[in-house]
PDB file of C-alpha atoms and ligand atoms in Angstrom:
ATOM      1  CA  MET A   1       0.000   0.000   0.000  1.00 73.00           C
ATOM      2  CA  SER A   2       1.299   3.426  -0.807  1.00 91.00           C
ATOM      3  CA  ALA A   3       1.151   6.238   1.696  1.00 94.00           C
ATOM      4  CA  SER A   4      -2.101   8.225   1.551  1.00 97.00           C
ATOM      5  CA  TYR A   5      -1.558  10.268   4.670  1.00 98.00           C
ATOM      6  CA  VAL A   6       1.784  11.964   4.981  1.00 98.00           C
ATOM      7  CA  ALA A   7       3.164  14.349   7.599  1.00 98.00           C
ATOM      8  CA  ILE A   8       6.350  16.360   7.196  1.00 98.00           C
ATOM      9  CA  ILE A   9       8.640  18.126   9.649  1.00 98.00           C
ATOM     10  CA  MET A  10      10.199  20.652   7.300  1.00 98.00           C
ATOM     11  CA  ASP A  11      13.478  21.279   9.039  1.00 98.00           C
ATOM     12  CA  GLY A  12      16.781  22.804   7.956  1.00 98.00           C
ATOM     13  CA  ASN A  13      15.900  26.259   6.620  1.00 98.00           C
ATOM     14  CA  GLY A  14      18.342  27.912   9.007  1.00 98.00           C
ATOM     15  CA  ARG A  15      21.239  25.649   8.057  1.00 98.00           C
ATOM     16  CA  TRP A  16      20.427  26.097   4.378  1.00 98.00           C
ATOM     17  CA  ALA A  17      20.640  29.884   4.824  1.00 98.00           C
ATOM     18  CA  GLN A  18      23.943  29.519   6.660  1.00 98.00           C
ATOM     19  CA  GLN A  19      25.344  27.292   3.901  1.00 98.00           C
ATOM     20  CA  HIS A  20      24.388  29.869   1.305  1.00 98.00           C
ATOM     21  CA  GLY A  21      25.624  32.837   3.330  1.00 98.00           C
ATOM     22  CA  VAL A  22      22.202  34.504   3.359  1.00 98.00           C
ATOM     23  CA  PRO A  23      19.949  35.699   6.212  1.00 98.00           C
ATOM     24  CA  VAL A  24      17.789  33.083   7.918  1.00 98.00           C
ATOM     25  CA  SER A  25      14.669  34.724   6.485  1.00 98.00           C
ATOM     26  CA  GLU A  26      15.962  33.768   3.028  1.00 98.00           C
ATOM     27  CA  GLY A  27      16.139  30.168   4.186  1.00 98.00           C
ATOM     28  CA  HIS A  28      12.508  30.335   5.244  1.00 98.00           C
ATOM     29  CA  ARG A  29      11.577  31.879   1.910  1.00 98.00           C
ATOM     30  CA  ALA A  30      13.366  29.070   0.062  1.00 98.00           C
ATOM     31  CA  GLY A  31      11.602  26.591   2.338  1.00 98.00           C
ATOM     32  CA  ALA A  32       8.225  28.103   1.472  1.00 98.00           C
ATOM     33  CA  ASP A  33       9.016  27.676  -2.242  1.00 98.00           C
ATOM     34  CA  THR A  34       9.757  24.012  -1.581  1.00 98.00           C
ATOM     35  CA  VAL A  35       6.420  23.624   0.219  1.00 98.00           C
ATOM     36  CA  LYS A  36       4.663  24.906  -2.879  1.00 96.00           C
ATOM     37  CA  ALA A  37       6.543  22.571  -5.207  1.00 97.00           C
ATOM     38  CA  ARG A  38       6.180  19.421  -3.100  1.00 98.00           C
ATOM     39  CA  LEU A  39       2.509  20.143  -2.597  1.00 96.00           C
ATOM     40  CA  ARG A  40       2.031  19.942  -6.368  1.00 95.00           C
ATOM     41  CA  ASP A  41       3.973  16.672  -6.361  1.00 97.00           C
ATOM     42  CA  ALA A  42       1.844  15.289  -3.545  1.00 97.00           C
ATOM     43  CA  VAL A  43      -1.296  15.784  -5.609  1.00 94.00           C
ATOM     44  CA  GLU A  44       0.329  13.927  -8.530  1.00 94.00           C
ATOM     45  CA  LEU A  45       1.739  11.164  -6.342  1.00 95.00           C
ATOM     46  CA  GLY A  46      -1.652  10.257  -4.949  1.00 93.00           C
ATOM     47  CA  VAL A  47      -1.171  11.602  -1.444  1.00 97.00           C
ATOM     48  CA  ARG A  48      -4.612  12.347   0.027  1.00 97.00           C
ATOM     49  CA  GLU A  49      -3.579  14.272   3.102  1.00 98.00           C
ATOM     50  CA  LEU A  50      -0.449  16.227   3.835  1.00 98.00           C
ATOM     51  CA  THR A  51       0.232  17.687   7.267  1.00 98.00           C
ATOM     52  CA  ILE A  52       3.081  20.175   7.378  1.00 98.00           C
ATOM     53  CA  TYR A  53       4.761  21.701  10.410  1.00 98.00           C
ATOM     54  CA  SER A  54       5.136  25.402   9.732  1.00 97.00           C
ATOM     55  CA  PHE A  55       5.477  26.876  13.214  1.00 98.00           C
ATOM     56  CA  SER A  56       5.636  25.189  16.582  1.00 98.00           C
ATOM     57  CA  THR A  57       4.572  26.566  19.956  1.00 97.00           C
ATOM     58  CA  GLU A  58       8.294  26.450  20.844  1.00 97.00           C
ATOM     59  CA  ASN A  59       9.350  28.506  17.805  1.00 98.00           C
ATOM     60  CA  TRP A  60       8.169  31.711  19.562  1.00 98.00           C
ATOM     61  CA  SER A  61      11.423  31.463  21.513  1.00 98.00           C
ATOM     62  CA  ARG A  62      13.458  32.396  18.422  1.00 98.00           C
ATOM     63  CA  PRO A  63      14.876  35.911  17.932  1.00 98.00           C
ATOM     64  CA  GLN A  64      12.059  38.430  17.445  1.00 98.00           C
ATOM     65  CA  ASP A  65      13.172  39.430  13.943  1.00 97.00           C
ATOM     66  CA  GLU A  66      13.081  35.797  12.801  1.00 98.00           C
ATOM     67  CA  VAL A  67       9.605  35.319  14.308  1.00 98.00           C
ATOM     68  CA  ASP A  68       8.429  38.532  12.614  1.00 97.00           C
ATOM     69  CA  ALA A  69       9.855  37.381   9.278  1.00 98.00           C
ATOM     70  CA  LEU A  70       8.138  34.004   9.622  1.00 98.00           C
ATOM     71  CA  MET A  71       4.779  35.617  10.410  1.00 98.00           C
ATOM     72  CA  ALA A  72       5.091  38.005   7.450  1.00 97.00           C
ATOM     73  CA  LEU A  73       6.067  35.158   5.118  1.00 98.00           C
ATOM     74  CA  PHE A  74       3.251  32.945   6.344  1.00 98.00           C
ATOM     75  CA  SER A  75       0.728  35.695   5.885  1.00 98.00           C
ATOM     76  CA  ALA A  76       1.971  36.622   2.389  1.00 98.00           C
ATOM     77  CA  ARG A  77       1.997  33.009   1.216  1.00 98.00           C
ATOM     78  CA  ILE A  78      -1.562  32.424   2.360  1.00 98.00           C
ATOM     79  CA  ILE A  79      -2.742  35.401   0.325  1.00 98.00           C
ATOM     80  CA  ASP A  80      -0.573  34.644  -2.717  1.00 97.00           C
ATOM     81  CA  GLU A  81      -1.018  30.903  -2.951  1.00 97.00           C
ATOM     82  CA  THR A  82      -4.523  30.118  -1.786  1.00 98.00           C
ATOM     83  CA  PRO A  83      -6.195  30.980  -5.114  1.00 97.00           C
ATOM     84  CA  GLU A  84      -3.902  28.610  -7.022  1.00 96.00           C
ATOM     85  CA  LEU A  85      -4.246  25.864  -4.407  1.00 96.00           C
ATOM     86  CA  HIS A  86      -7.986  26.300  -4.667  1.00 97.00           C
ATOM     87  CA  GLU A  87      -7.784  25.830  -8.451  1.00 96.00           C
ATOM     88  CA  GLU A  88      -5.896  22.615  -7.893  1.00 94.00           C
ATOM     89  CA  GLY A  89      -8.525  21.211  -5.569  1.00 96.00           C
ATOM     90  CA  VAL A  90      -6.567  21.563  -2.331  1.00 97.00           C
ATOM     91  CA  ARG A  91      -8.528  21.962   0.885  1.00 98.00           C
ATOM     92  CA  MET A  92      -6.678  23.927   3.550  1.00 98.00           C
ATOM     93  CA  ARG A  93      -7.037  23.492   7.256  1.00 98.00           C
ATOM     94  CA  PHE A  94      -4.932  25.061   9.991  1.00 98.00           C
ATOM     95  CA  VAL A  95      -4.208  23.130  13.148  1.00 98.00           C
ATOM     96  CA  GLY A  96      -2.870  24.692  16.322  1.00 97.00           C
ATOM     97  CA  ARG A  97      -3.737  27.125  19.059  1.00 96.00           C
ATOM     98  CA  ARG A  98      -5.372  30.346  17.963  1.00 95.00           C
ATOM     99  CA  GLU A  99      -4.368  32.198  21.127  1.00 94.00           C
ATOM    100  CA  GLY A 100      -1.261  34.248  20.564  1.00 94.00           C
ATOM    101  CA  VAL A 101      -1.716  34.571  16.795  1.00 96.00           C
ATOM    102  CA  LEU A 102      -2.336  38.090  15.440  1.00 95.00           C
ATOM    103  CA  PRO A 103      -6.017  38.678  14.606  1.00 97.00           C
ATOM    104  CA  GLU A 104      -5.222  39.780  11.050  1.00 96.00           C
ATOM    105  CA  LEU A 105      -3.365  36.528  10.454  1.00 97.00           C
ATOM    106  CA  LEU A 106      -6.226  34.503  11.938  1.00 98.00           C
ATOM    107  CA  GLU A 107      -8.540  36.281   9.501  1.00 98.00           C
ATOM    108  CA  LYS A 108      -6.400  35.189   6.562  1.00 98.00           C
ATOM    109  CA  MET A 109      -6.319  31.620   7.824  1.00 98.00           C
ATOM    110  CA  ASP A 110     -10.108  31.616   8.185  1.00 98.00           C
ATOM    111  CA  TRP A 111     -10.469  33.089   4.712  1.00 98.00           C
ATOM    112  CA  ALA A 112      -8.265  30.372   3.157  1.00 98.00           C
ATOM    113  CA  GLU A 113     -10.147  27.611   4.974  1.00 98.00           C
ATOM    114  CA  ALA A 114     -13.522  28.967   3.921  1.00 98.00           C
ATOM    115  CA  LYS A 115     -12.461  29.492   0.312  1.00 98.00           C
ATOM    116  CA  THR A 116     -11.151  25.940  -0.077  1.00 98.00           C
ATOM    117  CA  ALA A 117     -13.687  24.183   2.152  1.00 98.00           C
ATOM    118  CA  LYS A 118     -15.378  22.219  -0.623  1.00 98.00           C
ATOM    119  CA  ASN A 119     -12.223  20.887  -2.276  1.00 98.00           C
ATOM    120  CA  THR A 120     -11.502  17.189  -2.094  1.00 96.00           C
ATOM    121  CA  ARG A 121      -8.382  16.391  -4.135  1.00 96.00           C
ATOM    122  CA  LEU A 122      -5.832  16.865  -1.377  1.00 97.00           C
ATOM    123  CA  LYS A 123      -6.287  17.954   2.212  1.00 98.00           C
ATOM    124  CA  LEU A 124      -3.505  20.187   3.424  1.00 98.00           C
ATOM    125  CA  PHE A 125      -3.240  20.497   7.179  1.00 98.00           C
ATOM    126  CA  VAL A 126      -0.931  23.316   8.184  1.00 98.00           C
ATOM    127  CA  ALA A 127       0.330  22.974  11.745  1.00 98.00           C
ATOM    128  CA  PHE A 128       0.798  26.544  12.901  1.00 98.00           C
ATOM    129  CA  ASN A 129       1.339  27.630  16.491  1.00 98.00           C
ATOM    130  CA  TYR A 130       1.098  23.905  16.974  1.00 98.00           C
ATOM    131  CA  GLY A 131       2.344  21.719  19.791  1.00 98.00           C
ATOM    132  CA  GLY A 132       1.417  18.089  20.309  1.00 98.00           C
ATOM    133  CA  ARG A 133       1.294  18.393  24.082  1.00 98.00           C
ATOM    134  CA  SER A 134      -0.896  21.501  23.899  1.00 96.00           C
ATOM    135  CA  GLU A 135      -3.218  19.652  21.554  1.00 98.00           C
ATOM    136  CA  ILE A 136      -3.544  16.755  23.976  1.00 98.00           C
ATOM    137  CA  LEU A 137      -3.973  19.104  26.961  1.00 97.00           C
ATOM    138  CA  ASP A 138      -6.619  21.164  25.163  1.00 96.00           C
ATOM    139  CA  ALA A 139      -8.493  17.951  24.340  1.00 98.00           C
ATOM    140  CA  ALA A 140      -8.079  16.553  27.850  1.00 98.00           C
ATOM    141  CA  GLU A 141      -9.721  19.659  29.346  1.00 97.00           C
ATOM    142  CA  ARG A 142     -12.900  18.898  27.431  1.00 98.00           C
ATOM    143  CA  TYR A 143     -12.766  15.105  27.651  1.00 98.00           C
ATOM    144  CA  THR A 144     -15.561  13.525  29.619  1.00 98.00           C
ATOM    145  CA  GLY A 145     -14.852   9.866  28.903  1.00 98.00           C
ATOM    146  CA  GLY A 146     -15.683   7.457  26.113  1.00 98.00           C
ATOM    147  CA  GLY A 147     -12.305   6.104  25.066  1.00 97.00           C
ATOM    148  CA  GLU A 148      -9.895   6.826  22.218  1.00 97.00           C
ATOM    149  CA  GLU A 149     -12.500   7.522  19.566  1.00 97.00           C
ATOM    150  CA  GLU A 150     -14.222  10.115  21.736  1.00 98.00           C
ATOM    151  CA  PHE A 151     -10.892  11.664  22.692  1.00 98.00           C
ATOM    152  CA  ARG A 152      -9.882  11.941  19.047  1.00 98.00           C
ATOM    153  CA  LYS A 153     -12.968  14.024  18.351  1.00 98.00           C
ATOM    154  CA  LEU A 154     -11.517  16.694  20.640  1.00 98.00           C
ATOM    155  CA  LEU A 155      -8.241  17.075  18.747  1.00 98.00           C
ATOM    156  CA  TYR A 156      -7.708  20.194  16.585  1.00 97.00           C
ATOM    157  CA  ALA A 157      -8.681  18.403  13.363  1.00 97.00           C
ATOM    158  CA  PRO A 158     -10.648  15.270  14.236  1.00 97.00           C
ATOM    159  CA  GLU A 159     -11.072  14.494  10.549  1.00 96.00           C
ATOM    160  CA  MET A 160      -7.297  14.174  10.051  1.00 98.00           C
ATOM    161  CA  HIS A 161      -6.139  10.598   9.544  1.00 98.00           C
ATOM    162  CA  ASP A 162      -3.183   9.289  11.468  1.00 98.00           C
ATOM    163  CA  PRO A 163      -0.177   9.741   9.174  1.00 98.00           C
ATOM    164  CA  ASP A 164       0.980   6.590   7.396  1.00 98.00           C
ATOM    165  CA  LEU A 165       4.369   8.195   7.012  1.00 98.00           C
ATOM    166  CA  LEU A 166       6.212  10.954   8.876  1.00 98.00           C
ATOM    167  CA  ILE A 167       9.138  12.507   7.035  1.00 98.00           C
ATOM    168  CA  ARG A 168      11.731  14.708   8.748  1.00 98.00           C
ATOM    169  CA  THR A 169      14.418  16.513   6.810  1.00 98.00           C
ATOM    170  CA  SER A 170      17.786  17.936   7.892  1.00 98.00           C
ATOM    171  CA  GLY A 171      19.179  14.904   9.682  1.00 98.00           C
ATOM    172  CA  GLU A 172      17.494  15.431  13.048  1.00 98.00           C
ATOM    173  CA  GLN A 173      15.873  12.276  14.316  1.00 98.00           C
ATOM    174  CA  ARG A 174      13.252  13.545  16.715  1.00 98.00           C
ATOM    175  CA  ILE A 175       9.561  14.368  16.803  1.00 98.00           C
ATOM    176  CA  SER A 176       9.829  17.906  18.272  1.00 98.00           C
ATOM    177  CA  ASN A 177       6.323  17.898  19.760  1.00 98.00           C
ATOM    178  CA  TYR A 178       4.624  17.093  16.445  1.00 98.00           C
ATOM    179  CA  LEU A 179       1.345  15.143  16.219  1.00 98.00           C
ATOM    180  CA  LEU A 180       2.099  13.179  19.355  1.00 98.00           C
ATOM    181  CA  TRP A 181      -1.274  11.461  19.435  1.00 98.00           C
ATOM    182  CA  GLN A 182      -1.472  10.810  15.702  1.00 98.00           C
ATOM    183  CA  VAL A 183       1.991   9.346  15.012  1.00 98.00           C
ATOM    184  CA  ALA A 184       1.515   6.437  17.429  1.00 97.00           C
ATOM    185  CA  TYR A 185       1.894   3.932  14.571  1.00 97.00           C
ATOM    186  CA  SER A 186       3.316   6.059  11.767  1.00 98.00           C
ATOM    187  CA  GLU A 187       6.338   4.895   9.817  1.00 98.00           C
ATOM    188  CA  LEU A 188       9.242   7.319  10.249  1.00 98.00           C
ATOM    189  CA  HIS A 189      11.575   8.450   7.476  1.00 98.00           C
ATOM    190  CA  PHE A 190      14.578  10.628   8.178  1.00 98.00           C
ATOM    191  CA  THR A 191      16.722  12.231   5.522  1.00 98.00           C
ATOM    192  CA  ASP A 192      19.799  14.461   5.783  1.00 98.00           C
ATOM    193  CA  VAL A 193      18.548  16.723   2.994  1.00 98.00           C
ATOM    194  CA  LEU A 194      17.762  20.253   4.218  1.00 99.00           C
ATOM    195  CA  TRP A 195      14.150  21.224   3.633  1.00 98.00           C
ATOM    196  CA  PRO A 196      14.755  23.877   0.927  1.00 98.00           C
ATOM    197  CA  ASP A 197      16.672  21.210  -1.056  1.00 98.00           C
ATOM    198  CA  PHE A 198      14.032  18.491  -0.594  1.00 98.00           C
ATOM    199  CA  SER A 199      13.279  17.507  -4.186  1.00 98.00           C
ATOM    200  CA  ARG A 200      10.576  15.507  -5.869  1.00 98.00           C
ATOM    201  CA  GLU A 201      13.060  12.617  -6.057  1.00 98.00           C
ATOM    202  CA  ASP A 202      13.597  12.830  -2.307  1.00 98.00           C
ATOM    203  CA  PHE A 203       9.847  12.795  -1.800  1.00 98.00           C
ATOM    204  CA  GLU A 204       9.446   9.777  -4.085  1.00 98.00           C
ATOM    205  CA  GLU A 205      12.273   8.022  -2.257  1.00 98.00           C
ATOM    206  CA  ALA A 206      10.474   8.518   1.066  1.00 98.00           C
ATOM    207  CA  LEU A 207       7.264   7.130  -0.405  1.00 97.00           C
ATOM    208  CA  ARG A 208       9.157   4.138  -1.829  1.00 97.00           C
ATOM    209  CA  ALA A 209      10.785   3.486   1.530  1.00 97.00           C
ATOM    210  CA  TYR A 210       7.312   3.437   3.021  1.00 97.00           C
ATOM    211  CA  ASP A 211       6.136   0.904   0.414  1.00 95.00           C
ATOM    212  CA  ALA A 212       8.863  -1.470   1.578  1.00 94.00           C
ATOM    213  CA  ARG A 213       7.787  -1.330   5.233  1.00 94.00           C
ATOM    214  CA  VAL A 214       5.692  -3.977   6.922  1.00 94.00           C
ATOM    215  CA  ARG A 215       3.211  -2.424   9.319  1.00 93.00           C
ATOM    216  CA  ARG A 216       2.105  -4.674  12.119  1.00 94.00           C
ATOM    217  CA  PHE A 217       0.213  -2.458  14.554  1.00 95.00           C
ATOM    218  CA  GLY A 218       1.231  -4.797  17.306  1.00 95.00           C
ATOM    219  CA  GLY A 219      -0.131  -7.901  15.583  1.00 96.00           C
ATOM    220  CA  ARG A 220       1.730 -11.020  14.498  1.00 92.00           C
TER     221      ARG A 220
HETATM  222  C1  IPE B 301      12.491  24.784   9.980  1.00 67.79           C
HETATM  223  O1  IPE B 301      13.779  25.216   9.751  1.00 67.79           O
HETATM  224  C2  IPE B 301      11.489  25.908   9.885  1.00 67.79           C
HETATM  225  C3  IPE B 301      10.911  26.330  11.179  1.00 67.79           C
HETATM  226  C4  IPE B 301      11.177  25.803  12.339  1.00 67.79           C
HETATM  227  C5  IPE B 301       9.964  27.437  11.126  1.00 67.79           C
HETATM  228  P1  IPE B 301      14.732  25.725  10.909  1.00 67.79           P
HETATM  229  O2  IPE B 301      14.656  27.211  10.961  1.00 67.79           O
HETATM  230  O3  IPE B 301      14.445  25.013  12.169  1.00 67.79           O
HETATM  231  O4  IPE B 301      16.141  25.268  10.334  1.00 67.79           O
HETATM  232  P2  IPE B 301      17.410  24.833  11.170  1.00 67.79           P
HETATM  233  O5  IPE B 301      16.999  23.651  12.002  1.00 67.79           O
HETATM  234  O6  IPE B 301      17.791  25.995  12.030  1.00 67.79           O
HETATM  235  O7  IPE B 301      18.430  24.480  10.147  1.00 67.79           O
HETATM  236  C1  IPE B 302      10.377  21.648  14.242  1.00 67.79           C
HETATM  237  O1  IPE B 302      11.635  22.111  13.932  1.00 67.79           O
HETATM  238  C2  IPE B 302       9.347  22.715  13.969  1.00 67.79           C
HETATM  239  C3  IPE B 302       9.091  23.037  12.569  1.00 67.79           C
HETATM  240  C4  IPE B 302       9.661  22.438  11.549  1.00 67.79           C
HETATM  241  C5  IPE B 302       8.123  24.078  12.327  1.00 67.79           C
HETATM  242  P1  IPE B 302      12.599  22.809  15.022  1.00 67.79           P
HETATM  243  O2  IPE B 302      13.816  23.196  14.297  1.00 67.79           O
HETATM  244  O3  IPE B 302      11.838  23.882  15.718  1.00 67.79           O
HETATM  245  O4  IPE B 302      12.845  21.620  16.045  1.00 67.79           O
HETATM  246  P2  IPE B 302      14.083  21.369  17.023  1.00 67.79           P
HETATM  247  O5  IPE B 302      14.261  22.623  17.817  1.00 67.79           O
HETATM  248  O6  IPE B 302      15.263  21.084  16.178  1.00 67.79           O
HETATM  249  O7  IPE B 302      13.678  20.183  17.826  1.00 67.79           O
HETATM  250 MG1   MG B 303      15.242  23.319  12.987  1.00 67.79          MG
END
């Protein structure tokens, strides 16, 4: 079975910028271009859901000018790219805490979700101001019993499938507070490639690696 539900930790923008002798914001810009390109590929490669990590709850601890640049980039890309994504049949959904995000950015996120709400070709979940522990805590506060299926309904995007495959670029082999509930049985793929350099071939290689895995879910 090929991977229908894919999650990506897009890491390495900072190191890419350093390698190229450019400001870190340029690394994030290059990373955003790669998001756009691999999103197109995902549609063609039969991926049904893609969940990308664009900003974690811990990323607020970065230098203020980097945070500001990330917010500006995020905002600009939503406005610039949503119409084209809409044309391509991509449905957008943001997952994460709304508290702490500027109202004008929240408005853009809401606009993109509403505009693309009826699309069915690919679901793009954008984890923004996202933390896996926060997600579980937020759900736990409202949980009144009923088991895993009831708990799942309280997560940020209950309709999101557990990822078949989680890809992390840049050589780090950790989860960094991403989708803690959902990756319980995901296959993990780590590559040394820095996110801005992550090519279609790299993406296809990750999907091929997944094809070769045997998933057991604890069974024999
Ligand atoms: C990932 O790239 C993008 C975000 C966390 C927003 P990094 O900025 O973490 O890149 P490195 O890890 O410093 O190379
Ligand atoms: C994870 O990358 C967050 C995103 C890709 C948005 P980080 O670069 O923030 O993670 P750590 O600090 O290396 O664990
Ligand atoms: Mg990083």
